[in-house]
mmCIF file of C-alpha atoms in Angstrom:
data_model
loop_
_atom_site.group_PDB
_atom_site.id
_atom_site.type_symbol
_atom_site.label_atom_id
_atom_site.label_comp_id
_atom_site.label_asym_id
_atom_site.label_seq_id
_atom_site.Cartn_x
_atom_site.Cartn_y
_atom_site.Cartn_z
ATOM 1 C CA UNK H 12 138.175 69.748 76.032
ATOM 2 C CA UNK H 13 136.309 70.878 79.193
ATOM 3 C CA UNK H 14 136.410 74.043 80.837
ATOM 4 C CA UNK H 15 135.962 75.083 84.078
ATOM 5 C CA UNK H 16 136.850 78.078 86.772
ATOM 6 C CA UNK H 17 139.181 78.164 89.957
ATOM 7 C CA UNK H 18 138.740 81.898 90.793
ATOM 8 C CA UNK H 19 137.978 83.242 94.087
ATOM 9 C CA UNK H 20 134.366 83.629 93.044
ATOM 10 C CA UNK H 21 133.616 79.721 92.619
ATOM 11 C CA UNK H 22 136.193 78.899 95.972
ATOM 12 C CA UNK H 23 134.105 77.775 98.830
ATOM 13 C CA UNK H 24 135.059 78.022 102.475
ATOM 14 C CA UNK H 25 135.251 74.355 103.737
ATOM 15 C CA UNK H 26 133.887 73.990 107.382
ATOM 16 C CA UNK H 27 136.849 72.250 108.837
ATOM 17 C CA UNK H 28 138.418 73.038 112.263
ATOM 18 C CA UNK H 29 141.920 72.962 110.443
ATOM 19 C CA UNK H 30 141.087 75.779 108.237
ATOM 20 C CA UNK H 31 140.867 79.534 109.260
ATOM 21 C CA UNK H 32 140.223 81.926 106.842
ATOM 22 C CA UNK H 33 140.684 79.579 103.979
ATOM 23 C CA UNK H 34 138.844 79.376 100.632
ATOM 24 C CA UNK H 35 139.217 76.260 98.443
ATOM 25 C CA UNK H 36 139.101 76.123 94.854
ATOM 26 C CA UNK H 37 139.444 72.192 93.172
ATOM 27 C CA UNK H 38 141.263 71.573 89.787
ATOM 28 C CA UNK H 39 141.084 67.807 89.907
ATOM 29 C CA UNK H 40 138.525 65.550 91.392
ATOM 30 C CA UNK H 41 139.850 64.189 95.103
ATOM 31 C CA UNK H 42 141.044 61.135 95.559
ATOM 32 C CA UNK H 43 138.112 59.783 97.474
ATOM 33 C CA UNK H 44 136.548 60.171 93.641
ATOM 34 C CA UNK H 45 139.192 57.810 92.155
ATOM 35 C CA UNK H 46 141.673 60.602 91.397
ATOM 36 C CA UNK H 47 145.553 59.533 91.282
ATOM 37 C CA UNK H 48 146.290 62.774 93.326
ATOM 38 C CA UNK H 49 143.947 65.813 94.186
ATOM 39 C CA UNK H 50 145.056 69.580 93.216
ATOM 40 C CA UNK H 51 143.378 72.577 94.668
ATOM 41 C CA UNK H 52 143.758 76.450 94.964
ATOM 42 C CA UNK H 53 144.127 77.473 98.595
ATOM 43 C CA UNK H 54 143.296 81.052 99.466
ATOM 44 C CA UNK H 55 144.592 82.300 103.185
ATOM 45 C CA UNK H 56 143.456 85.473 104.192
ATOM 46 C CA UNK H 57 145.168 87.807 106.146
ATOM 47 C CA UNK H 58 145.623 86.191 109.437
ATOM 48 C CA UNK H 59 144.547 82.813 108.403
ATOM 49 C CA UNK H 60 146.238 79.423 108.762
ATOM 50 C CA UNK H 61 146.103 75.882 107.946
ATOM 51 C CA UNK H 62 146.419 74.716 111.435
ATOM 52 C CA UNK H 63 148.787 71.962 112.419
ATOM 53 C CA UNK H 64 148.319 68.382 111.328
ATOM 54 C CA UNK H 65 149.701 65.020 109.693
ATOM 55 C CA UNK H 66 150.057 65.024 105.957
ATOM 56 C CA UNK H 67 147.155 62.478 104.670
ATOM 57 C CA UNK H 68 149.061 62.062 101.956
ATOM 58 C CA UNK H 69 152.669 63.157 100.317
ATOM 59 C CA UNK H 70 152.055 66.934 99.554
ATOM 60 C CA UNK H 71 153.523 69.679 97.495
ATOM 61 C CA UNK H 72 152.266 73.445 98.516
ATOM 62 C CA UNK H 73 153.494 75.926 95.930
ATOM 63 C CA UNK H 74 153.011 79.612 96.835
ATOM 64 C CA UNK H 75 151.501 81.738 94.005
ATOM 65 C CA UNK H 76 150.871 84.605 95.123
ATOM 66 C CA UNK H 77 151.720 86.580 98.487
ATOM 67 C CA UNK H 78 154.066 85.037 101.384
ATOM 68 C CA UNK H 79 153.701 83.525 105.045
ATOM 69 C CA UNK H 80 155.392 80.995 107.204
ATOM 70 C CA UNK H 81 155.025 77.223 106.953
ATOM 71 C CA UNK H 82 156.771 74.519 109.148
ATOM 72 C CA UNK H 83 157.306 70.710 109.198
ATOM 73 C CA UNK H 84 158.073 68.202 112.210
ATOM 74 C CA UNK H 85 160.609 70.458 113.701
ATOM 75 C CA UNK H 86 157.946 73.129 114.406
ATOM 76 C CA UNK H 87 160.187 75.785 113.371
ATOM 77 C CA UNK H 88 158.342 78.497 111.187
ATOM 78 C CA UNK H 89 160.029 79.462 107.800
ATOM 79 C CA UNK H 90 159.225 82.164 105.464
ATOM 80 C CA UNK H 91 157.889 81.263 102.228
ATOM 81 C CA UNK H 92 156.920 83.368 99.234
ATOM 82 C CA UNK H 93 155.487 83.359 95.737
ATOM 83 C CA UNK H 94 158.008 81.062 93.637
ATOM 84 C CA UNK H 95 158.780 78.854 96.293
ATOM 85 C CA UNK H 96 157.252 75.873 97.228
ATOM 86 C CA UNK H 97 157.520 72.832 100.061
ATOM 87 C CA UNK H 98 157.244 69.143 100.153
ATOM 88 C CA UNK H 99 155.834 67.240 103.218
ATOM 89 C CA UNK H 100 155.662 63.310 103.151
ATOM 90 C CA UNK H 101 152.651 61.465 104.395
ATOM 91 C CA UNK H 102 152.318 61.631 108.381
ATOM 92 C CA UNK H 103 154.768 64.879 108.681
ATOM 93 C CA UNK H 104 153.175 67.221 110.950
ATOM 94 C CA UNK H 105 152.828 70.651 109.574
ATOM 95 C CA UNK H 106 151.109 73.977 109.601
ATOM 96 C CA UNK H 107 150.639 77.194 107.282
ATOM 97 C CA UNK H 108 150.189 80.419 108.440
ATOM 98 C CA UNK H 109 150.150 83.832 106.676
ATOM 99 C CA UNK H 110 150.048 87.942 108.334
ATOM 100 C CA UNK H 111 149.190 89.301 104.607
ATOM 101 C CA UNK H 112 147.546 86.404 102.728
ATOM 102 C CA UNK H 113 148.719 84.046 100.326
ATOM 103 C CA UNK H 114 147.538 81.735 97.644
ATOM 104 C CA UNK H 115 148.765 78.280 97.349
ATOM 105 C CA UNK H 116 148.474 75.351 94.964
ATOM 106 C CA UNK H 117 148.294 72.071 97.042
ATOM 107 C CA UNK H 118 148.950 68.741 95.343
ATOM 108 C CA UNK H 119 148.690 65.521 97.412
ATOM 109 C CA UNK H 120 148.571 61.841 96.691
ATOM 110 C CA UNK H 121 150.321 58.370 97.574
ATOM 111 C CA UNK H 122 154.061 58.440 95.638
ATOM 112 C CA UNK H 123 154.076 61.925 94.806
ATOM 113 C CA UNK H 124 157.626 63.448 95.153
ATOM 114 C CA UNK H 125 158.849 66.733 94.713
ATOM 115 C CA UNK H 126 160.916 67.717 91.735
ATOM 116 C CA UNK H 127 164.831 67.620 92.379
ATOM 117 C CA UNK H 128 167.050 69.304 89.814
ATOM 118 C CA UNK H 129 169.371 66.638 88.232
ATOM 119 C CA UNK H 130 173.154 67.107 88.492
ATOM 120 C CA UNK R 21 160.259 68.984 105.085
ATOM 121 C CA UNK R 22 161.914 69.765 101.618
ATOM 122 C CA UNK R 23 161.944 73.212 100.011
ATOM 123 C CA UNK R 24 162.575 74.054 96.412
ATOM 124 C CA UNK R 25 161.901 77.277 93.910
ATOM 125 C CA UNK R 26 159.693 77.067 91.071
ATOM 126 C CA UNK R 27 160.066 80.784 90.151
ATOM 127 C CA UNK R 28 161.078 82.033 86.702
ATOM 128 C CA UNK R 29 164.963 82.148 87.560
ATOM 129 C CA UNK R 30 165.044 78.123 87.874
ATOM 130 C CA UNK R 31 162.542 77.507 84.932
ATOM 131 C CA UNK R 32 164.396 75.911 81.839
ATOM 132 C CA UNK R 33 163.691 76.357 78.308
ATOM 133 C CA UNK R 34 163.079 72.788 77.167
ATOM 134 C CA UNK R 35 164.663 72.270 73.414
ATOM 135 C CA UNK R 36 161.337 71.005 72.173
ATOM 136 C CA UNK R 37 159.872 71.679 68.890
ATOM 137 C CA UNK R 38 156.319 71.783 70.460
ATOM 138 C CA UNK R 39 157.211 74.616 72.680
ATOM 139 C CA UNK R 40 157.722 78.173 71.460
ATOM 140 C CA UNK R 41 158.914 80.744 73.867
ATOM 141 C CA UNK R 42 157.915 78.324 76.711
ATOM 142 C CA UNK R 43 159.993 77.927 80.299
ATOM 143 C CA UNK R 44 159.095 75.202 82.462
ATOM 144 C CA UNK R 45 159.712 74.974 86.162
ATOM 145 C CA UNK R 46 158.387 71.531 87.537
ATOM 146 C CA UNK R 47 156.803 71.034 90.820
ATOM 147 C CA UNK R 48 156.895 67.083 91.064
ATOM 148 C CA UNK R 49 158.811 64.346 89.740
ATOM 149 C CA UNK R 50 158.145 63.180 86.379
ATOM 150 C CA UNK R 51 156.104 60.155 85.435
ATOM 151 C CA UNK R 52 159.135 58.528 83.806
ATOM 152 C CA UNK R 53 160.635 58.884 87.249
ATOM 153 C CA UNK R 54 157.592 57.104 88.918
ATOM 154 C CA UNK R 55 155.503 59.701 90.006
ATOM 155 C CA UNK R 56 151.715 59.142 89.509
ATOM 156 C CA UNK R 57 151.158 62.726 87.931
ATOM 157 C CA UNK R 58 153.478 65.598 86.846
ATOM 158 C CA UNK R 59 152.907 68.819 87.795
ATOM 159 C CA UNK R 60 154.968 72.169 86.351
ATOM 160 C CA UNK R 61 154.462 75.623 85.919
ATOM 161 C CA UNK R 62 154.958 76.534 82.193
ATOM 162 C CA UNK R 63 155.415 80.157 81.527
ATOM 163 C CA UNK R 64 154.541 81.418 77.614
ATOM 164 C CA UNK R 65 156.215 84.628 76.494
ATOM 165 C CA UNK R 66 154.056 87.174 74.183
ATOM 166 C CA UNK R 67 153.710 85.374 71.009
ATOM 167 C CA UNK R 68 154.517 82.133 72.397
ATOM 168 C CA UNK R 69 152.654 78.805 71.848
ATOM 169 C CA UNK R 70 152.700 75.136 72.824
ATOM 170 C CA UNK R 71 152.357 73.779 69.305
ATOM 171 C CA UNK R 72 149.068 71.791 68.507
ATOM 172 C CA UNK R 73 149.702 68.031 69.368
ATOM 173 C CA UNK R 74 147.742 65.105 71.064
ATOM 174 C CA UNK R 75 147.657 64.994 75.236
ATOM 175 C CA UNK R 76 150.127 62.316 75.999
ATOM 176 C CA UNK R 77 148.028 61.762 79.100
ATOM 177 C CA UNK R 78 144.951 63.467 80.755
ATOM 178 C CA UNK R 79 145.684 66.997 81.506
ATOM 179 C CA UNK R 80 144.451 69.972 83.433
ATOM 180 C CA UNK R 81 145.825 73.334 82.360
ATOM 181 C CA UNK R 82 145.385 76.191 85.288
ATOM 182 C CA UNK R 83 146.141 79.915 83.995
ATOM 183 C CA UNK R 84 147.533 81.304 87.070
ATOM 184 C CA UNK R 85 148.277 84.857 85.202
ATOM 185 C CA UNK R 86 147.898 86.437 81.937
ATOM 186 C CA UNK R 87 145.643 85.101 79.234
ATOM 187 C CA UNK R 88 145.847 83.333 75.916
ATOM 188 C CA UNK R 89 143.680 81.145 73.617
ATOM 189 C CA UNK R 90 143.697 77.350 73.789
ATOM 190 C CA UNK R 91 141.569 74.659 71.612
ATOM 191 C CA UNK R 92 140.513 71.128 71.446
ATOM 192 C CA UNK R 93 139.637 68.366 68.995
ATOM 193 C CA UNK R 94 137.579 70.804 67.270
ATOM 194 C CA UNK R 95 140.172 73.566 66.633
ATOM 195 C CA UNK R 96 138.463 76.345 67.663
ATOM 196 C CA UNK R 97 140.291 79.008 69.891
ATOM 197 C CA UNK R 98 138.706 79.977 72.958
ATOM 198 C CA UNK R 99 140.018 82.731 75.192
ATOM 199 C CA UNK R 100 141.379 81.769 78.297
ATOM 200 C CA UNK R 101 142.632 83.983 81.481
ATOM 201 C CA UNK R 102 144.027 83.589 84.559
ATOM 202 C CA UNK R 103 141.088 81.761 87.186
ATOM 203 C CA UNK R 104 140.203 79.529 84.043
ATOM 204 C CA UNK R 105 140.954 76.020 83.666
ATOM 205 C CA UNK R 106 140.889 73.399 80.851
ATOM 206 C CA UNK R 107 140.883 69.848 80.866
ATOM 207 C CA UNK R 108 141.988 67.702 77.785
ATOM 208 C CA UNK R 109 141.713 63.805 77.977
ATOM 209 C CA UNK R 110 144.459 61.649 76.929
ATOM 210 C CA UNK R 111 144.821 61.556 73.050
ATOM 211 C CA UNK R 112 143.037 64.826 72.267
ATOM 212 C CA UNK R 113 144.540 66.944 70.091
ATOM 213 C CA UNK R 114 145.018 70.814 71.639
ATOM 214 C CA UNK R 115 147.055 73.797 71.350
ATOM 215 C CA UNK R 116 147.778 76.510 73.799
ATOM 216 C CA UNK R 117 149.151 80.348 72.736
ATOM 217 C CA UNK R 118 149.305 83.770 73.717
ATOM 218 C CA UNK R 119 149.474 87.486 72.586
ATOM 219 C CA UNK R 120 150.306 88.872 75.604
ATOM 220 C CA UNK R 121 151.857 86.403 77.818
ATOM 221 C CA UNK R 122 150.748 83.404 80.087
ATOM 222 C CA UNK R 123 151.482 81.382 83.451
ATOM 223 C CA UNK R 124 149.816 78.076 83.546
ATOM 224 C CA UNK R 125 150.004 75.127 85.729
ATOM 225 C CA UNK R 126 149.890 71.849 83.979
ATOM 226 C CA UNK R 127 149.021 68.730 86.029
ATOM 227 C CA UNK R 128 148.954 65.638 83.900
ATOM 228 C CA UNK R 129 148.594 61.637 84.408
ATOM 229 C CA UNK R 130 146.737 58.656 83.769
ATOM 230 C CA UNK R 131 143.363 58.643 85.762
ATOM 231 C CA UNK R 132 143.444 62.381 86.307
ATOM 232 C CA UNK R 133 140.046 64.124 85.958
ATOM 233 C CA UNK R 134 138.866 67.614 86.457
ATOM 234 C CA UNK R 135 137.157 69.077 89.054
ATOM 235 C CA UNK R 136 133.174 68.908 88.799
ATOM 236 C CA UNK R 137 130.742 70.734 91.183
ATOM 237 C CA UNK R 138 128.449 68.365 93.125
ATOM 238 C CA UNK R 139 124.934 69.490 92.390
#
């Protein structure tokens, strides 16, 4: 058993043009380090954003706290709030922004697919 | 872009002896459906537990809300609270319990490794 933290005190602010007002606290190792997927908690400050770009890998974004807006290839903003998730396949242009702040889990990796309820 | 929910209203209570007072809201497809990892939000009610068993896959448990106790192979309970995570390699005996309730993200899959800070 190993323990680690992912609270805001240990998060870092990547120097990355796409990220505006965003801190990142990784949960897993990165894909570049050999992990099958990479998972991290992203905290977006009020007025912050993850700017529009194509998804590098298939990606699930799950809003844990707060609310904001997401869009996909169509570029239409849709409200999203805690308890709601979004999936973008690899290559889909997308963005995430918030007026009031949000915390989201992002999991991404080849072959990742969102949960869909069995009918 | 696809949207889905993982709030408590859509979570289900698996009929599984190891789970006592636990609901599950999946984020990804399961490994049995071909996903490289499986991720889900587990909500453990006050007094509930995920009983002792060996980890099927390498597993990260990240506490999103509330607090509880976890143990690994040594069987020693350690306090864990929101913002803290634990990693168990495949096969390690472990358990999770809570007096006051907790919500945790669980990600598991072959080859998964916890984040460790670059020194």
